[in-house]
mmCIF file of C-alpha atoms in Angstrom:
data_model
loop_
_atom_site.group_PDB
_atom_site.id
_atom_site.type_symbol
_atom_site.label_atom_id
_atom_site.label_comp_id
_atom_site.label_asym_id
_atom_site.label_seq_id
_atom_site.Cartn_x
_atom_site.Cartn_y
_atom_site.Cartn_z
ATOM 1 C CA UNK S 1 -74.733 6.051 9.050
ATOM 2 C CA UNK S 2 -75.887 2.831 8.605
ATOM 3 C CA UNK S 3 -73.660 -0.442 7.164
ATOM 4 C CA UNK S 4 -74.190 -1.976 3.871
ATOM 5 C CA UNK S 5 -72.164 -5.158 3.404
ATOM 6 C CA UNK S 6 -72.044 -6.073 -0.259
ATOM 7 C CA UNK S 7 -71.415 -9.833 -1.279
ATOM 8 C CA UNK S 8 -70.871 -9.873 -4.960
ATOM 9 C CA UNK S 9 -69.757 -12.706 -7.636
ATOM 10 C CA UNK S 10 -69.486 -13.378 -11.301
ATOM 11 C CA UNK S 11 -73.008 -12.153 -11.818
ATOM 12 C CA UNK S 12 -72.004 -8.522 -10.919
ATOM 13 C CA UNK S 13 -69.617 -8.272 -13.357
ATOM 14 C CA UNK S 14 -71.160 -10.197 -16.028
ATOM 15 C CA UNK S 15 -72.812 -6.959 -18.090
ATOM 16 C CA UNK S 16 -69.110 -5.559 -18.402
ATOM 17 C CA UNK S 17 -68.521 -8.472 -20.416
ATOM 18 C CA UNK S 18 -66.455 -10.804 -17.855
ATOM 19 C CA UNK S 19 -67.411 -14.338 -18.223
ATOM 20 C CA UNK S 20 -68.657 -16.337 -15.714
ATOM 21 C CA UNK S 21 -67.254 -19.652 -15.140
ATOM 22 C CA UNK S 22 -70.315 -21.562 -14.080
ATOM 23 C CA UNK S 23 -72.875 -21.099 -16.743
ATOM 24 C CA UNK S 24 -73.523 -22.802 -19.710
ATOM 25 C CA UNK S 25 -70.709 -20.709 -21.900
ATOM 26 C CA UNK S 26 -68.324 -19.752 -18.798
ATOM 27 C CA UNK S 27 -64.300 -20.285 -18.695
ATOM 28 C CA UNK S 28 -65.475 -24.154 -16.635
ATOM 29 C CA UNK S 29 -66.359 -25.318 -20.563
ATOM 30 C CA UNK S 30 -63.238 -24.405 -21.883
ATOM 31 C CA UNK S 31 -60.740 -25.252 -19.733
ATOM 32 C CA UNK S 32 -60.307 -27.789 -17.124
ATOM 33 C CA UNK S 33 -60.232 -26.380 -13.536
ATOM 34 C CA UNK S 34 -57.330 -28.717 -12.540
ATOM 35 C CA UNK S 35 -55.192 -27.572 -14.788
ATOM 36 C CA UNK S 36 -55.213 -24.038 -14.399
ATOM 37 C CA UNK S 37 -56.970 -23.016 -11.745
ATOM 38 C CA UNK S 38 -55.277 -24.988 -8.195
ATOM 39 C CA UNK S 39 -52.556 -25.327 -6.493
ATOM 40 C CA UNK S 40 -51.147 -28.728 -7.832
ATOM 41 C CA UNK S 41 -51.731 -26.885 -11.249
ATOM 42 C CA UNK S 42 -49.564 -24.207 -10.337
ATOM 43 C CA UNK S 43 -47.143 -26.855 -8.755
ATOM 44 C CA UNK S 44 -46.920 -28.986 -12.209
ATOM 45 C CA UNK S 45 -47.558 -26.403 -15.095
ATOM 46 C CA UNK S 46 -46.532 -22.996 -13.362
ATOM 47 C CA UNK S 47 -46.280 -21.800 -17.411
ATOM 48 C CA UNK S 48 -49.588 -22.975 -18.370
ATOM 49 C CA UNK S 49 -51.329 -21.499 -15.274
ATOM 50 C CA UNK S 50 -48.767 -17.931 -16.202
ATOM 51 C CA UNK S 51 -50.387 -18.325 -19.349
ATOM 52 C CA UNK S 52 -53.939 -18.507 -18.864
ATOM 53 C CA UNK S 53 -54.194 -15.479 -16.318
ATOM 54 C CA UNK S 54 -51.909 -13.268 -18.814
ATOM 55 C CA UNK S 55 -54.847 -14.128 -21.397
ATOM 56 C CA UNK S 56 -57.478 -13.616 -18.586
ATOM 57 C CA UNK S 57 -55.466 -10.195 -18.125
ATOM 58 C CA UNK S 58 -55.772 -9.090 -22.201
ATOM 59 C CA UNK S 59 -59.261 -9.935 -22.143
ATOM 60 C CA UNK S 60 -60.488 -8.016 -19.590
ATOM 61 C CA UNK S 61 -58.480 -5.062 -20.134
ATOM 62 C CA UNK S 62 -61.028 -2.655 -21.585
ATOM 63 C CA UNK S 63 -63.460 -4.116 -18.967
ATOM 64 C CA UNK S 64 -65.951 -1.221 -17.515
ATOM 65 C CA UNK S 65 -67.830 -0.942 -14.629
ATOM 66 C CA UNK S 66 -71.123 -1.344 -15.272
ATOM 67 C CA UNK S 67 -74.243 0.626 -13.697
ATOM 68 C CA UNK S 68 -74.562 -1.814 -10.774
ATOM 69 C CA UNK S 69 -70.622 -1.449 -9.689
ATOM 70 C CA UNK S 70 -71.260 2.099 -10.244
ATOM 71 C CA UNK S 71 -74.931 2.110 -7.898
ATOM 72 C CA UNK S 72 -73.007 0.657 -5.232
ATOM 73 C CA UNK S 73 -70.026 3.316 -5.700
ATOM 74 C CA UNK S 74 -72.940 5.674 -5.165
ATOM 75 C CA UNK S 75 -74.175 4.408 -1.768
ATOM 76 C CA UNK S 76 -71.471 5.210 0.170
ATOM 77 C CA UNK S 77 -72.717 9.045 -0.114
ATOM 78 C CA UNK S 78 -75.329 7.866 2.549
ATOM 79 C CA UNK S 79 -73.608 4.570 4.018
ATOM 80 C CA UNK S 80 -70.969 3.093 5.371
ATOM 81 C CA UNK S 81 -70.433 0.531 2.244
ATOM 82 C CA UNK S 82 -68.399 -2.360 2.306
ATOM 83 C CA UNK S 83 -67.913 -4.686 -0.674
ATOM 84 C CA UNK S 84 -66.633 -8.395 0.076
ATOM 85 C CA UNK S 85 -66.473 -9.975 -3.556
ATOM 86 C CA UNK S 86 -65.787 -13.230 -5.439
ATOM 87 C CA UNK S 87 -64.419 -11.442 -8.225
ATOM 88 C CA UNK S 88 -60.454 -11.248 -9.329
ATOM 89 C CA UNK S 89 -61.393 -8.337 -11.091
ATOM 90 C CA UNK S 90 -60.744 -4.661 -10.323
ATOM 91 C CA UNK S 91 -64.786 -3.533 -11.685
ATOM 92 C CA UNK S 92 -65.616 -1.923 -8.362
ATOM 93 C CA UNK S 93 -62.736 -0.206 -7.624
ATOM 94 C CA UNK S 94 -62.636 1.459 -11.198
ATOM 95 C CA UNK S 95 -66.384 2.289 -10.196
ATOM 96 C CA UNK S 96 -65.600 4.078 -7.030
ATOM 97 C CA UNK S 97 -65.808 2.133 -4.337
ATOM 98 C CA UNK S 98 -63.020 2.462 -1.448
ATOM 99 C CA UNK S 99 -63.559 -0.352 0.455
ATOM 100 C CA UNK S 100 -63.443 -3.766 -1.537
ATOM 101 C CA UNK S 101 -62.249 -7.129 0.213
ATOM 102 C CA UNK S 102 -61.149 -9.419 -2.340
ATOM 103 C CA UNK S 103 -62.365 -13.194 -1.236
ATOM 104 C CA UNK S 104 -59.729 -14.862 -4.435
ATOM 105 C CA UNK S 105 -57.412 -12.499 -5.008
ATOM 106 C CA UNK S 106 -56.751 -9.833 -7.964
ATOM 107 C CA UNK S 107 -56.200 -10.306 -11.379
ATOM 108 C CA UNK S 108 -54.026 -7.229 -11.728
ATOM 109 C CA UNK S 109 -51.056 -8.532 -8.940
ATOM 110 C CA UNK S 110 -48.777 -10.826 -9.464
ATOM 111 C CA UNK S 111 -46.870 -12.187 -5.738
ATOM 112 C CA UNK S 112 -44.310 -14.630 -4.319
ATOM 113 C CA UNK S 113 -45.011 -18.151 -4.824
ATOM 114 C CA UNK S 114 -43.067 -19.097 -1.854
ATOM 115 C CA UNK S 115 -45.400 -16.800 0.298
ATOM 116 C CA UNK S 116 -48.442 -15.168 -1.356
ATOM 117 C CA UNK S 117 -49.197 -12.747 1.298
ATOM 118 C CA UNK S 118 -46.249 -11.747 1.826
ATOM 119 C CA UNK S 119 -46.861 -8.155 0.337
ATOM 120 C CA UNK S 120 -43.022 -6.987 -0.067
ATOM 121 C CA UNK S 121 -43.146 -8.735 -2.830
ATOM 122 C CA UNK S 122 -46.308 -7.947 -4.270
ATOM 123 C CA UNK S 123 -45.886 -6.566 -8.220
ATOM 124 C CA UNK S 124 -49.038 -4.573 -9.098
ATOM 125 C CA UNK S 125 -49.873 -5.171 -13.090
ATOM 126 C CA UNK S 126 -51.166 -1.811 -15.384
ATOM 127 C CA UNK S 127 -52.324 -1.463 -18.858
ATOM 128 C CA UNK S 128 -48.636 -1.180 -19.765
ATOM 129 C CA UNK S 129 -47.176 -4.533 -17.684
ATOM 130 C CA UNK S 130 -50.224 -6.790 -18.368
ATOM 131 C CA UNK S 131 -48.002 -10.013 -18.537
ATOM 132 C CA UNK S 132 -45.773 -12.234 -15.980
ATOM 133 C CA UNK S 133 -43.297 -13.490 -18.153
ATOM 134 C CA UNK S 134 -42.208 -16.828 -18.345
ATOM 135 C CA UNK S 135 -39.889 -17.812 -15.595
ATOM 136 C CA UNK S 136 -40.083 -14.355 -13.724
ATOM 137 C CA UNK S 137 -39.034 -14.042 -10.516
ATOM 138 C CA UNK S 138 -40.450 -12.367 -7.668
ATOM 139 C CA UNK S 139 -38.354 -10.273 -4.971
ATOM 140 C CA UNK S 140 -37.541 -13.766 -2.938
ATOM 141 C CA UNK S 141 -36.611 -15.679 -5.473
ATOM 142 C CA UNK S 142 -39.427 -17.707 -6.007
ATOM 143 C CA UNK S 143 -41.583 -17.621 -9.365
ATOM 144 C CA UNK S 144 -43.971 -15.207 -9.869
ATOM 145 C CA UNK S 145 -47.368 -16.296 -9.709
ATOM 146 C CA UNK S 146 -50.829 -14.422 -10.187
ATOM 147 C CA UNK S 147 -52.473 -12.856 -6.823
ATOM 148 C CA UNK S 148 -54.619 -15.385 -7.200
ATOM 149 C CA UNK S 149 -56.874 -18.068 -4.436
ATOM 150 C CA UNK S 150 -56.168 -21.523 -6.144
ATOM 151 C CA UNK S 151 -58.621 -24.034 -5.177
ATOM 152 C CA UNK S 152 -56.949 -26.505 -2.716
ATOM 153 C CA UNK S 153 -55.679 -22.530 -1.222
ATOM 154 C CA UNK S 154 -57.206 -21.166 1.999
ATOM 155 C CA UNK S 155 -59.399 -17.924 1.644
ATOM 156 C CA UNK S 156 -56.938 -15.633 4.076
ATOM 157 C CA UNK S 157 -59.586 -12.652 3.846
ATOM 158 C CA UNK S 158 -62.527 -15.129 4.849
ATOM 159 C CA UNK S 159 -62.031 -13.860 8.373
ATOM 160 C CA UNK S 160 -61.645 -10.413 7.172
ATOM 161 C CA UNK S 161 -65.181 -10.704 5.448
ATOM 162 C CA UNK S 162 -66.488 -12.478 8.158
ATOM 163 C CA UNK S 163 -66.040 -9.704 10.730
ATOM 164 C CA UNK S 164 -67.758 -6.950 8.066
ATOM 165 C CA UNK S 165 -70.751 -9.400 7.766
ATOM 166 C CA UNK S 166 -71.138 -9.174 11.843
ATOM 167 C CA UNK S 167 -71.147 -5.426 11.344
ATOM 168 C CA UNK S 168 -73.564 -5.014 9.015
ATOM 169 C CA UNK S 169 -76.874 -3.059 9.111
ATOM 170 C CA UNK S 170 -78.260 -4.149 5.411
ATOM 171 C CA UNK S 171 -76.661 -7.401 3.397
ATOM 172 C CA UNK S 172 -77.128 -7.111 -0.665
ATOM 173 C CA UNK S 173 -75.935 -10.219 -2.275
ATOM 174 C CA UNK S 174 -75.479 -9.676 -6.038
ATOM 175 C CA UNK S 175 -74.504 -12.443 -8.858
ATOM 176 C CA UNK S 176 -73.633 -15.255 -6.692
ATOM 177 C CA UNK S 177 -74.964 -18.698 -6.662
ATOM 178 C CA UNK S 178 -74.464 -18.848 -2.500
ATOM 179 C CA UNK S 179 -73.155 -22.420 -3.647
ATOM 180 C CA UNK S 180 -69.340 -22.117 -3.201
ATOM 181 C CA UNK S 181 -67.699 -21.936 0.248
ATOM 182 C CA UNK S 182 -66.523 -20.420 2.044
ATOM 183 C CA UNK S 183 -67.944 -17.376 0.798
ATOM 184 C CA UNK S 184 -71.400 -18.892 0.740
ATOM 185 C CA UNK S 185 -71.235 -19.471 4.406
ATOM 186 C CA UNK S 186 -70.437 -15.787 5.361
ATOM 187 C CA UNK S 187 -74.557 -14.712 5.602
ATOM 188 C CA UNK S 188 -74.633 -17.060 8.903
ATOM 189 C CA UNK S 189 -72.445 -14.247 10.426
ATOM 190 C CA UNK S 190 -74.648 -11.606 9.802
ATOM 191 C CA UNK S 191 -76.768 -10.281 12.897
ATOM 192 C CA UNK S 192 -79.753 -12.583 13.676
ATOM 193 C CA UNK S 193 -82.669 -9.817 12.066
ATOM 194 C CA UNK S 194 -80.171 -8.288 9.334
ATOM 195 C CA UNK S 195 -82.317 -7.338 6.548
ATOM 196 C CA UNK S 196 -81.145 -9.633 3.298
ATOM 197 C CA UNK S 197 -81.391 -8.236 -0.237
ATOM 198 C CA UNK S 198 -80.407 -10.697 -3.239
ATOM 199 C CA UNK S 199 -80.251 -9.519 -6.820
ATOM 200 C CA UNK S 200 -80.200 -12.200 -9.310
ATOM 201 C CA UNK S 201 -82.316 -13.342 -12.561
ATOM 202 C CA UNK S 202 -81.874 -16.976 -11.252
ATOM 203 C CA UNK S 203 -83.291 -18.551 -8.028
ATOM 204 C CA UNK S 204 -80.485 -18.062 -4.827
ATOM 205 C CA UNK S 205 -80.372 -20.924 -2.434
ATOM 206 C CA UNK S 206 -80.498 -18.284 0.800
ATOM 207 C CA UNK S 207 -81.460 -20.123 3.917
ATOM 208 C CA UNK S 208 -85.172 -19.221 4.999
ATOM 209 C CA UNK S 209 -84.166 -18.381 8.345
ATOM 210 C CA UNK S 210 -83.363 -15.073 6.630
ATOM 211 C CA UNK S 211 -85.374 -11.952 6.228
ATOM 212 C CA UNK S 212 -84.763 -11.518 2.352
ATOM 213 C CA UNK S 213 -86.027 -9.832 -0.468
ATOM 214 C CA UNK S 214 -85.065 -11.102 -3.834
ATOM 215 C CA UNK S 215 -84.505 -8.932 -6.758
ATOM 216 C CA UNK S 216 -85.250 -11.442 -9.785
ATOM 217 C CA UNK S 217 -82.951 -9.131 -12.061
ATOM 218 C CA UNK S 218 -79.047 -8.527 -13.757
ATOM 219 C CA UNK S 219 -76.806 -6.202 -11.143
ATOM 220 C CA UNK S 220 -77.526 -3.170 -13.244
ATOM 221 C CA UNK S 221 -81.309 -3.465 -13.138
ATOM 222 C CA UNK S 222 -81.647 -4.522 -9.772
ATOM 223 C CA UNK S 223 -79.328 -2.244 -8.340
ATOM 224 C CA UNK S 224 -81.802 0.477 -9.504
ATOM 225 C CA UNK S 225 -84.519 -1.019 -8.054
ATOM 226 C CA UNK S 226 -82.508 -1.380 -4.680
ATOM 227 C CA UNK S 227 -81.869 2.515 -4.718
ATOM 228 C CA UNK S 228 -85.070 3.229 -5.190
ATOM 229 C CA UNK S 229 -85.898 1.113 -1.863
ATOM 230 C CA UNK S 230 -83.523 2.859 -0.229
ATOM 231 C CA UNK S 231 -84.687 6.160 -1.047
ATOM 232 C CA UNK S 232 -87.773 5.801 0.350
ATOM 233 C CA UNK S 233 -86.506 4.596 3.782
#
């Protein structure tokens, strides 16, 4: 079977009704980035930061996958299928898909803020425990924090990713700009050759030392399009 390496971002999740944070009406406008969103954040307004990922928590709690997350479920009937995304949310594992690296960490975990990884103390959030409460402590003592990559954070599963891209037969890149490292460096892993398919509305700044195909359409549409290509191969 051959390997399918999925790169996905905000687009891909953008039908369910998850705002992105870089266009026009996206989280960016409503909320500064330093405040909630890195690591000196965290270090001067732990509450605040609590705060805004509780809300971000509520809001996308009667998320759905959407027919792209659930086309790419599909594909690992006749691949090996491997998603690396951008996205904190849980869209393509509610769709089906078993293998999902998470580049910035999940919305639905909460961790140690002494030492994120450290997975002992890992709390995994539900329906019914949406909310990190103010002051909550994690298994070491520390604060509890959202499983969350803060900019001014390293990417731990950037090596992870990087390894899958080397692997990979086909590349689909879905909903991502290709703007924001390191993720937008991972293609330059791939196998010199490795067919490239991007699905996006907008233009994708892809390298042209790259065999792609672009797929000017939303993840649901093009991801219908891409199965059709792949049927006929």
């Amino acid at each position: 079977m051959k390997k399918i390496v999925f790169l996905t971002g905000a687009g891909m999740s953008a039908e369910s009704g998850i705002s992105t944070f870089r266009d026009s009406d996206g989280l960016w406008e409503k909320y500064r980035v330093e405040e909630i969103a890195t690591h000196d954040a965290w270090l001067k307004n732990p509450s605040l930061v609590n705060q805004f990922y509780n809300a971000r928590r509520r809001q996308y709690l009667n998320a759905e996958p959407n027919q792209g997350h659930k086309l790419v479920a599909e594909l690992e009937k006749k691949y090996h299928v491997t998603v690396v995304t951008q996205n904190v949310d849980d869209l393509h594992e509610k769709a089906g898909s078993t293998h999902v690296i998470h580049l910035h960490g999940e919305l639905m975990k909460a961790c140690s803020s002494r030492d994120v990884d450290d997975e002992r103390y890992h709390v995994q959030l539900s329906p019914e425990r949406l909310e990190i409460a103010e002051g909550e402590k994690a298994g070491d003592g520390s604060l509890l924090r959202p499983f969350i990559v803060f900019f001014q954070e390293a990417v731990p599963n950037i090596s992870v990713a990087a390894k899958e891209m080397e692997d990979a037969d086909i590349i689909v890149i879905i909903g991502t700009s290709m703007v924001v490292y390191p993720a937008a460096g991972l293609l330059y892993y791939a196998r010199q050759g490795t067919p490239v398919y991007v699905i996006d509305p907008k233009d994708v700044a892809v390298s042209n030392a790259f065999n792609v195909k672009h797929i000017q359409k939303g993840a649901s549409e093009g991801m219908k399009e891409l199965t059709q290509l792949f049927n006929k191969i």
